[in-house]
Amino acid sequence: ILTTSHAAPAPDLLLKMLPGAAPDASFCMTLQPGEVYALANPAQTCTLTVFVQQSVGQQVLAAAGIGHPDRFFATLRSVGLQFQALALPDHFAYAADSFSGSQFDQVERILITEKDAVKCRQIEALRQDPRIWVLPVDAQLPSAFLSALLARLQAVQQTSVKQTEALGNTSVASSTEST
């Protein structure tokens, strides 16, 4: 029913209605950053703005093993975070040493996506690393999209009911002819 456009790295997605919708029916889905939390202690939270303020003068690494890491990095840049970007392959297989070694010695804070946090949480060394913070995002869909989706679902349901009724009438006609 919908597609996403990943043409430009931005914190927004373009949703388009597919078959049966007006050709210009497209909607912008915004990704809204949530509260940043420490992977080692999820109760330790702060707003992204506070995280940025606390990170001034620190070496920050932003790592993303998602399909479009530039979207994550663009969100961080839009709030003024200074960081080194580490774009990892989608579905990256994290390991205990993913953030260790000489290239990470000076890194004081690591910010990852919530998708990456699911994997990192499974690895003791990463789960206990106090440098790792997580940024969840919430998808904000415009009400016009939800209205269009509901209308499309109702149209599909009505078509399905009509097809079922037509099949039922055909079955009735066939059974009367055979008697």
GROMACS .gro file of C-alpha atoms in nm:
model
  179
    1ILE     CA    1   0.000   0.000   0.000
    2LEU     CA    2   0.293   0.235   0.051
    3THR     CA    3   0.654   0.280  -0.049
    4THR     CA    4   0.937   0.475   0.103
    5SER     CA    5   1.172   0.700  -0.086
    6HIS     CA    6   1.534   0.696   0.024
    7ALA     CA    7   1.661   0.928  -0.247
    8ALA     CA    8   1.811   1.190  -0.017
    9PRO     CA    9   1.961   1.139   0.325
   10ALA     CA   10   1.715   1.323   0.545
   11PRO     CA   11   1.518   1.250   0.860
   12ASP     CA   12   1.198   1.226   0.654
   13LEU     CA   13   1.052   0.954   0.436
   14LEU     CA   14   0.811   1.004   0.151
   15LEU     CA   15   0.516   0.765   0.163
   16LYS     CA   16   0.321   0.705  -0.155
   17MET     CA   17  -0.010   0.527  -0.189
   18LEU     CA   18  -0.002   0.255  -0.452
   19PRO     CA   19  -0.271   0.104  -0.682
   20GLY     CA   20  -0.604   0.279  -0.679
   21ALA     CA   21  -0.476   0.602  -0.525
   22ALA     CA   22  -0.446   0.939  -0.689
   23PRO     CA   23  -0.106   0.972  -0.860
   24ASP     CA   24  -0.014   1.269  -0.643
   25ALA     CA   25  -0.106   1.097  -0.316
   26SER     CA   26   0.218   1.118  -0.120
   27PHE     CA   27   0.285   1.197   0.242
   28CYS     CA   28   0.588   1.288   0.448
   29MET     CA   29   0.667   1.065   0.749
   30THR     CA   30   0.889   1.240   1.001
   31LEU     CA   31   1.128   1.052   1.228
   32GLN     CA   32   1.111   1.220   1.567
   33PRO     CA   33   1.410   1.161   1.798
   34GLY     CA   34   1.318   1.033   2.141
   35GLU     CA   35   1.506   1.044   2.470
   36VAL     CA   36   1.865   0.923   2.454
   37TYR     CA   37   1.943   0.649   2.706
   38ALA     CA   38   2.252   0.466   2.829
   39LEU     CA   39   2.268   0.107   2.703
   40ALA     CA   40   2.424  -0.004   3.034
   41ASN     CA   41   2.150   0.170   3.233
   42PRO     CA   42   1.832   0.245   3.033
   43ALA     CA   43   1.693   0.442   3.327
   44GLN     CA   44   1.967   0.699   3.263
   45THR     CA   45   1.807   0.924   3.001
   46CYS     CA   46   1.831   1.274   2.862
   47THR     CA   47   1.698   1.466   2.568
   48LEU     CA   48   1.904   1.470   2.251
   49THR     CA   49   1.968   1.841   2.310
   50VAL     CA   50   2.113   1.770   2.654
   51PHE     CA   51   2.320   1.484   2.511
   52VAL     CA   52   2.464   1.727   2.254
   53GLN     CA   53   2.545   1.983   2.526
   54GLN     CA   54   2.710   1.718   2.745
   55SER     CA   55   2.914   1.596   2.448
   56VAL     CA   56   3.080   1.929   2.369
   57GLY     CA   57   3.456   1.881   2.371
   58GLN     CA   58   3.428   1.501   2.380
   59GLN     CA   59   3.514   1.248   2.112
   60VAL     CA   60   3.178   1.112   1.998
   61LEU     CA   61   3.127   0.819   1.763
   62ALA     CA   62   2.790   0.772   1.595
   63ALA     CA   63   2.755   0.416   1.467
   64ALA     CA   64   2.466   0.285   1.259
   65GLY     CA   65   2.420  -0.062   1.114
   66ILE     CA   66   2.097   0.021   0.936
   67GLY     CA   67   1.983   0.043   0.574
   68HIS     CA   68   2.029   0.418   0.549
   69PRO     CA   69   2.282   0.533   0.811
   70ASP     CA   70   2.304   0.879   0.653
   71ARG     CA   71   1.949   0.946   0.772
   72PHE     CA   72   2.063   0.878   1.133
   73PHE     CA   73   2.371   1.096   1.088
   74ALA     CA   74   2.165   1.379   0.932
   75THR     CA   75   1.938   1.377   1.237
   76LEU     CA   76   2.240   1.413   1.466
   77ARG     CA   77   2.393   1.690   1.256
   78SER     CA   78   2.060   1.877   1.253
   79VAL     CA   79   2.082   1.919   1.632
   80GLY     CA   80   2.447   2.026   1.624
   81LEU     CA   81   2.619   1.709   1.744
   82GLN     CA   82   2.987   1.690   1.647
   83PHE     CA   83   3.081   1.327   1.586
   84GLN     CA   84   3.277   1.077   1.383
   85ALA     CA   85   3.038   0.871   1.170
   86LEU     CA   86   3.073   0.495   1.145
   87ALA     CA   87   2.837   0.359   0.880
   88LEU     CA   88   2.809  -0.016   0.922
   89PRO     CA   89   2.636  -0.261   0.690
   90ASP     CA   90   2.264  -0.316   0.744
   91HIS     CA   91   2.212  -0.601   0.993
   92PHE     CA   92   2.573  -0.566   1.110
   93ALA     CA   93   2.685  -0.855   1.332
   94TYR     CA   94   2.817  -0.680   1.642
   95ALA     CA   95   3.084  -0.853   1.849
   96ALA     CA   96   3.234  -0.792   2.193
   97ASP     CA   97   3.523  -0.601   2.035
   98SER     CA   98   3.315  -0.389   1.795
   99PHE     CA   99   3.412  -0.068   1.978
  100SER     CA  100   3.753  -0.168   2.113
  101GLY     CA  101   4.097  -0.128   1.964
  102SER     CA  102   4.324   0.168   1.903
  103GLN     CA  103   4.079   0.346   1.669
  104PHE     CA  104   3.831   0.368   1.957
  105ASP     CA  105   4.072   0.450   2.244
  106GLN     CA  106   3.987   0.822   2.240
  107VAL     CA  107   3.612   0.776   2.194
  108GLU     CA  108   3.429   0.898   2.505
  109ARG     CA  109   3.071   0.851   2.385
  110ILE     CA  110   2.913   0.620   2.130
  111LEU     CA  111   2.564   0.688   1.999
  112ILE     CA  112   2.379   0.407   1.822
  113THR     CA  113   2.033   0.347   1.680
  114GLU     CA  114   1.772   0.156   1.874
  115LYS     CA  115   1.784  -0.116   1.608
  116ASP     CA  116   2.156  -0.159   1.679
  117ALA     CA  117   2.090  -0.153   2.053
  118VAL     CA  118   1.879  -0.469   2.023
  119LYS     CA  119   2.189  -0.656   1.900
  120CYS     CA  120   2.438  -0.483   2.130
  121ARG     CA  121   2.224  -0.564   2.433
  122GLN     CA  122   2.287  -0.935   2.365
  123ILE     CA  123   2.665  -0.893   2.406
  124GLU     CA  124   2.786  -0.854   2.763
  125ALA     CA  125   3.089  -0.634   2.681
  126LEU     CA  126   2.873  -0.390   2.482
  127ARG     CA  127   2.580  -0.400   2.723
  128GLN     CA  128   2.813  -0.295   3.005
  129ASP     CA  129   3.005  -0.029   2.809
  130PRO     CA  130   2.918   0.305   2.976
  131ARG     CA  131   3.015   0.495   2.659
  132ILE     CA  132   2.727   0.352   2.455
  133TRP     CA  133   2.408   0.557   2.429
  134VAL     CA  134   2.097   0.482   2.226
  135LEU     CA  135   1.876   0.718   2.024
  136PRO     CA  136   1.527   0.583   1.957
  137VAL     CA  137   1.307   0.747   1.695
  138ASP     CA  138   0.930   0.753   1.655
  139ALA     CA  139   0.763   0.762   1.316
  140GLN     CA  140   0.518   1.050   1.291
  141LEU     CA  141   0.258   0.989   1.021
  142PRO     CA  142   0.037   1.277   0.905
  143SER     CA  143  -0.335   1.234   0.972
  144ALA     CA  144  -0.401   1.276   0.597
  145PHE     CA  145  -0.200   0.958   0.533
  146LEU     CA  146  -0.395   0.765   0.795
  147SER     CA  147  -0.724   0.886   0.644
  148ALA     CA  148  -0.610   0.784   0.295
  149LEU     CA  149  -0.496   0.444   0.423
  150LEU     CA  150  -0.828   0.384   0.597
  151ALA     CA  151  -1.019   0.483   0.280
  152ARG     CA  152  -0.802   0.245   0.075
  153LEU     CA  153  -0.860  -0.042   0.319
  154GLN     CA  154  -1.235   0.020   0.313
  155ALA     CA  155  -1.231   0.018  -0.069
  156VAL     CA  156  -1.041  -0.312  -0.070
  157GLN     CA  157  -1.286  -0.458   0.182
  158GLN     CA  158  -1.587  -0.349  -0.029
  159THR     CA  159  -1.430  -0.503  -0.342
  160SER     CA  160  -1.364  -0.825  -0.151
  161VAL     CA  161  -1.725  -0.839  -0.026
  162LYS     CA  162  -1.859  -0.783  -0.380
  163GLN     CA  163  -1.632  -1.057  -0.517
  164THR     CA  164  -1.743  -1.296  -0.241
  165GLU     CA  165  -2.110  -1.217  -0.312
  166ALA     CA  166  -2.054  -1.271  -0.685
  167LEU     CA  167  -1.890  -1.607  -0.617
  168GLY     CA  168  -2.178  -1.699  -0.388
  169ASN     CA  169  -2.436  -1.612  -0.657
  170THR     CA  170  -2.240  -1.815  -0.912
  171SER     CA  171  -2.237  -2.113  -0.675
  172VAL     CA  172  -2.611  -2.082  -0.615
  173ALA     CA  173  -2.678  -2.059  -0.991
  174SER     CA  174  -2.456  -2.363  -1.058
  175SER     CA  175  -2.622  -2.573  -0.790
  176THR     CA  176  -2.975  -2.485  -0.915
  177GLU     CA  177  -2.880  -2.577  -1.269
  178SER     CA  178  -2.751  -2.917  -1.162
  179THR     CA  179  -3.072  -3.009  -0.974
   0.00000   0.00000   0.00000
